[in-house]
Short mmCIF file of C-alpha atoms in Angstrom, two decimals:
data_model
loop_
_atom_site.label_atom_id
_atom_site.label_comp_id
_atom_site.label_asym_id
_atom_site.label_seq_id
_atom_site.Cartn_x
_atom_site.Cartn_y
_atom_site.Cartn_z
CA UNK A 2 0.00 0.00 0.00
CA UNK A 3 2.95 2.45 0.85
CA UNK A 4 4.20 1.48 -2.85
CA UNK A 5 1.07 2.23 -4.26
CA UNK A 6 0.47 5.66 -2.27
CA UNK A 7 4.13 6.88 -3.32
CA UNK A 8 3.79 5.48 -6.83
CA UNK A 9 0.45 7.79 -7.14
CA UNK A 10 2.01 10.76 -5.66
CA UNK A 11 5.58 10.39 -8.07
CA UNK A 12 3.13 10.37 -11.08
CA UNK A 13 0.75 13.28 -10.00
CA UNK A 14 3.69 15.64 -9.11
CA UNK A 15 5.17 14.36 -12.59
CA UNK A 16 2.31 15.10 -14.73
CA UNK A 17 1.92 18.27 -12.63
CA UNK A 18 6.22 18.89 -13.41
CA UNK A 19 5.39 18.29 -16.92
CA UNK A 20 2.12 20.65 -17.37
CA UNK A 21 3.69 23.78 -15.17
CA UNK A 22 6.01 25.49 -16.99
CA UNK A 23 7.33 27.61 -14.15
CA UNK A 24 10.04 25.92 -12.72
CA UNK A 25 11.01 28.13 -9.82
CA UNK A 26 8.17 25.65 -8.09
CA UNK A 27 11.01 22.99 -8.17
CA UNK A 28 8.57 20.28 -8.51
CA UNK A 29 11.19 18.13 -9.90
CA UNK A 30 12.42 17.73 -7.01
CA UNK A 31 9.24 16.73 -5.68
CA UNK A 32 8.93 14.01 -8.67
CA UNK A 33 12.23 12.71 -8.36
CA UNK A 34 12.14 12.25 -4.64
CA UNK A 35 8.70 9.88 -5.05
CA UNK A 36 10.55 8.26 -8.04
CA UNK A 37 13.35 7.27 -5.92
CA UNK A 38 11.24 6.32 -2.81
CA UNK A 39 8.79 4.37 -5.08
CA UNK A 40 11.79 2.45 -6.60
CA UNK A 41 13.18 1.24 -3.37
CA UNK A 42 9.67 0.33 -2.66
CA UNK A 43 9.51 -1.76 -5.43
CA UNK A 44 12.93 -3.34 -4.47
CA UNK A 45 11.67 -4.55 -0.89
CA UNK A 46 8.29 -5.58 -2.25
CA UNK A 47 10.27 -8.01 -4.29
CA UNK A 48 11.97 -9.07 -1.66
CA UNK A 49 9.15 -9.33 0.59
CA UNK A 50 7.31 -11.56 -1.97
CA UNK A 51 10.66 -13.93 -2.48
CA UNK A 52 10.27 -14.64 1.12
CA UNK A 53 6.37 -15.27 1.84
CA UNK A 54 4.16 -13.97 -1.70
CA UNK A 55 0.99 -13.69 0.46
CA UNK A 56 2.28 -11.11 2.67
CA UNK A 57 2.42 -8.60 -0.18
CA UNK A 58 -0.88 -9.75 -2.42
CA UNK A 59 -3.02 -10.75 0.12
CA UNK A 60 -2.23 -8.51 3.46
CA UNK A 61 -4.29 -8.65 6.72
CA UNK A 62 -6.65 -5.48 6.83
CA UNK A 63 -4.98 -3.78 9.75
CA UNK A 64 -1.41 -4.37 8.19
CA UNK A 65 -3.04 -2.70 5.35
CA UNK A 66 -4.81 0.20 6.92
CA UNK A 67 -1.34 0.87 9.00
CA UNK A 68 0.49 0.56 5.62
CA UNK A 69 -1.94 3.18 4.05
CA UNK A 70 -1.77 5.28 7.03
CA UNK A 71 2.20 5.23 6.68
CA UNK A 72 2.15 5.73 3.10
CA UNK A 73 -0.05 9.17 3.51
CA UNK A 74 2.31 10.36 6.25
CA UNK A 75 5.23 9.46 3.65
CA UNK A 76 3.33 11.90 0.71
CA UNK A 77 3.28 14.30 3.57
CA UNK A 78 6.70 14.34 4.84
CA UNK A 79 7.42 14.44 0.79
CA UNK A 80 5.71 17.62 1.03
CA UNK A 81 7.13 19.08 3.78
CA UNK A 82 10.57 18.08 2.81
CA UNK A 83 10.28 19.85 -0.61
CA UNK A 84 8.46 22.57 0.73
CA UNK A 85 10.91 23.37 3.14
CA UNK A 86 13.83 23.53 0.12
CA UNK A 87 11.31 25.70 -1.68
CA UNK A 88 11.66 28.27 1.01
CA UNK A 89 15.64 27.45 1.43
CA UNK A 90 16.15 28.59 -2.17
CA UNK A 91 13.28 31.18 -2.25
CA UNK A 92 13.28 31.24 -6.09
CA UNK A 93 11.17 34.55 -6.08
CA UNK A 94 13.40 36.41 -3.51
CA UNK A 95 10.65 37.05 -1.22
CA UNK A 96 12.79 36.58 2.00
CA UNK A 97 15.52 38.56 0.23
CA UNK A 98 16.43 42.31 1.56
CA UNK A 99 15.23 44.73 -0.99
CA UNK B 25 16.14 -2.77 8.59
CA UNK B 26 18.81 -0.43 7.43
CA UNK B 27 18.71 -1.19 3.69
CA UNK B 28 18.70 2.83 2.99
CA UNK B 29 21.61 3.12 4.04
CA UNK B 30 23.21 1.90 0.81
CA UNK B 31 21.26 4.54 -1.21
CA UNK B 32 22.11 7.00 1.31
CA UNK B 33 25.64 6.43 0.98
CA UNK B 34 25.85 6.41 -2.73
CA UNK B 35 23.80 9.52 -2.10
CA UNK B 36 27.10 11.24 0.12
CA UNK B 37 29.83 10.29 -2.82
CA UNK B 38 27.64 11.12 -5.74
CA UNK B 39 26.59 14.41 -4.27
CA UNK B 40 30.81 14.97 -3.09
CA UNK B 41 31.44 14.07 -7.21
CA UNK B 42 28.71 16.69 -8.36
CA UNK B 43 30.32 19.23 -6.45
CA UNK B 44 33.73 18.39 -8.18
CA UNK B 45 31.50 18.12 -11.71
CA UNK B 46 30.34 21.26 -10.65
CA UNK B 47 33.03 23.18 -10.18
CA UNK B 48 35.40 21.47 -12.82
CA UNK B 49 32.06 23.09 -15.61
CA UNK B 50 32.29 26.92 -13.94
CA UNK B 51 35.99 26.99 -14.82
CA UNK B 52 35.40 25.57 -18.34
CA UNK B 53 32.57 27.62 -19.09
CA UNK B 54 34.93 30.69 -17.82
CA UNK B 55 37.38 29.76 -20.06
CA UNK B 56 35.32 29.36 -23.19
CA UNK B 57 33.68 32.75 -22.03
CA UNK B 58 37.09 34.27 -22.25
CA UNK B 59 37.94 32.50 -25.34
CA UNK B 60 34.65 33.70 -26.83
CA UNK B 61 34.14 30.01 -27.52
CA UNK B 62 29.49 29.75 -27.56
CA UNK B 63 28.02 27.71 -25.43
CA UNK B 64 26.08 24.72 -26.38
CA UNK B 65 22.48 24.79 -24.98
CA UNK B 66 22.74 20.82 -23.80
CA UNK B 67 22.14 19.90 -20.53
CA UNK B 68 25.04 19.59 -18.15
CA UNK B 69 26.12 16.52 -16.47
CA UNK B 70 26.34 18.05 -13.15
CA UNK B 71 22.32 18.94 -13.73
CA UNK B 72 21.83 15.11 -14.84
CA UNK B 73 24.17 13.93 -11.76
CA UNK B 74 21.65 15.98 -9.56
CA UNK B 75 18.70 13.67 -11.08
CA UNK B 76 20.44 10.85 -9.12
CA UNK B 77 20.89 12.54 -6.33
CA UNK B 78 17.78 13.72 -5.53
CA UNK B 79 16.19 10.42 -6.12
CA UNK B 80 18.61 9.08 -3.87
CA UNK B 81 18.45 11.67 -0.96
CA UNK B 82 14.40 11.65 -1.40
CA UNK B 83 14.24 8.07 -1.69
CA UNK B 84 16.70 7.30 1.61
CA UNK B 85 15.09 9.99 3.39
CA UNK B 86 11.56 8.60 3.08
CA UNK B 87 12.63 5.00 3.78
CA UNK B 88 14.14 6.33 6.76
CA UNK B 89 10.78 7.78 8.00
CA UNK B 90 8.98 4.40 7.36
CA UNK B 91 11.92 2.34 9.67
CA UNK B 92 11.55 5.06 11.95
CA UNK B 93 7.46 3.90 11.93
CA UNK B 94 8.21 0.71 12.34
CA UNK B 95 10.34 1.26 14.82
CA UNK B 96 13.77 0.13 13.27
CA UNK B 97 16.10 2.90 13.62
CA UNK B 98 15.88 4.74 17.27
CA UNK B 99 16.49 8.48 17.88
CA UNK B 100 19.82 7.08 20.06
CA UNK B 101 22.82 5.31 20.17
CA UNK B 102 23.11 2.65 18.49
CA UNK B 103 20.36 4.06 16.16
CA UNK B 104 19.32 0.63 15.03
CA UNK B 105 16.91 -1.91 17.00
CA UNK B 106 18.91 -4.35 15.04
CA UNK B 107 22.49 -3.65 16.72
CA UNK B 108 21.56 -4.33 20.38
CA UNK B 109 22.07 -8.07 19.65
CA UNK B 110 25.17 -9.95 16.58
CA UNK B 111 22.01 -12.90 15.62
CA UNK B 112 20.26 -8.82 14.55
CA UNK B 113 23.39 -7.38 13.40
CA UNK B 114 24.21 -10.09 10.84
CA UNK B 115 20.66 -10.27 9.61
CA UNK B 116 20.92 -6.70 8.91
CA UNK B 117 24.02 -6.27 6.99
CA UNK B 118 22.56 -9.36 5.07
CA UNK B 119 19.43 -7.25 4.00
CA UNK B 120 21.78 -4.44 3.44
CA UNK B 121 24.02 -6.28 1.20
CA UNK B 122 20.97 -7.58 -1.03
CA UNK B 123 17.58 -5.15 -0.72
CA UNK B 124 19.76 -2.12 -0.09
CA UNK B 125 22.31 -2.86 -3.26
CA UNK B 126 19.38 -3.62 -5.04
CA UNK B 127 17.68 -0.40 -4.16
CA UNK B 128 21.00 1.69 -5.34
CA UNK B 129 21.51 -0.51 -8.52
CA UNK B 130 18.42 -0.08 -9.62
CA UNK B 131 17.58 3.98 -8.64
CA UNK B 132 21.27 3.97 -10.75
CA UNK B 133 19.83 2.58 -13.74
CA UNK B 134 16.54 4.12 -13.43
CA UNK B 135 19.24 7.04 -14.14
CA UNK B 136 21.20 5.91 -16.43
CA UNK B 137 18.56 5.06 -19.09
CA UNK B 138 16.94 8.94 -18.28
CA UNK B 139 20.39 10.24 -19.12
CA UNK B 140 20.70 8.16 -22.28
CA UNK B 141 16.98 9.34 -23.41
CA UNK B 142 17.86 12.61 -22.66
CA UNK B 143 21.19 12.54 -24.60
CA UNK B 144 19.12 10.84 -27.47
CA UNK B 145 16.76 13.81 -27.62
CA UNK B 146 19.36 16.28 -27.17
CA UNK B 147 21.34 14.58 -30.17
CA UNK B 148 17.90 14.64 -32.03
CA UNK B 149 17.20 18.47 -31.58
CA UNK B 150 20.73 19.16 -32.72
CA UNK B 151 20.17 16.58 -36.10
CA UNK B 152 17.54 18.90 -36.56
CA UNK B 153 18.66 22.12 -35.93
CA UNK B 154 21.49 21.41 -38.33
CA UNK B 155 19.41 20.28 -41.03
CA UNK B 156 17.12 23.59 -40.86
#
């Protein structure tokens, strides 16, 4: 479910990367950040699923729920992560003196 | 376990060699300035170097969040559950050694075919621009 969440958010802030033509938003960051994170995903699901297969097709609900839960917070941190670099390189100059 | 660690590391020497990259392209871009040699409008490497890293800082940086959920890595010394006990210790620099150099290989050649698309449309643009 985490995989899923952060595959989801690496292709909205893609599509929204590829639409925007302002780049001072530094969404690329954003994109490739989810792209990485979904990647390593995908590397432990494998592994998960060489070990025991139903653990990652056929989850117990609470596992699930906690792994959706997680995988929101993850989006958010995301967020909050490349927010927080937005406002480090303040593209516009708005924390600049004049 | 600890498995970003080996994307987070890969992360600390490729971001040390962009800053060399980096550095190495202001002086040559200087010198061609000087030389009144025109720039080419391609994109540099130290740009597609920082495609890795972010994908590598990102991606470390959220798996480290999700251990931290689970419990796996500790706000103290020895940072990881899995150190306390060597039976823990072992199994975790087994995972690293095969999810977490899986994770790096593969963020790597996520990369590496990005940079060889990108050089293919750059190379395309230029076919063209020529031709015109």
């Amino acid at each position: 479910m985490t995989l899923l969440i952060t595959v989801f958010a690496a292709l909205t802030s893609s599509i929204i990367w590829y639409k925007n033509t302002n780049r001072n938003l530094n969404l690329g960051f954003l994109s490739l950040m989810f792209w990485g994170a979904a990647l390593m995903w995908f590397v432990d699901s494998i592994f998960e699923y060489l070990e025991d297969p139903a653990l990652v097709f056929s989850p117990a609900a609470g596992d699930m729920l906690n792994d959706a839960y997680l995988g929101l917070c993850v989006v958010a941190l995301g967020l909050i992560i490349w927010f927080v670099s937005l406002l480090i390189r303040d593209p516009l100059g708005k924390f600049k003196k004049n | 376990m600890a498995c970003f660690v080996v994307p987070a590391t890969e992360a600390v020497v490729t971001t040390i060699i962009n800053k060399h990259i980096k550095k190495n392209e202001k002086k040559a871009e200087k010198e061609n300035s000087q030389n009144g040699i025109k720039e080419n409008d391609k994109i540099r490497f130290s740009e597609k170097l920082s495609w890795l890293n972010k994908m590598l800082w990102g991606g470390s940086a959220l798996l480290a969040f999700e251990h931290l959920w689970h419990g796996e890595i500790v706000p103290f010394f020895p940072f990881f559950t899995a150190a306390s006990d060597k039976a823990s210790l072992v199994t975790m620099f087994k995972e690293m050694a095969t999810v977490g150099v899986s994770m790096a290989v593969l963020v790597t050649a996520v990369w590496g075919v990005m940079v060889a698309v990108s050089s293919a449309i750059e190379r395309k643009s230029k076919l063209r621009e020529d031709n015109n």
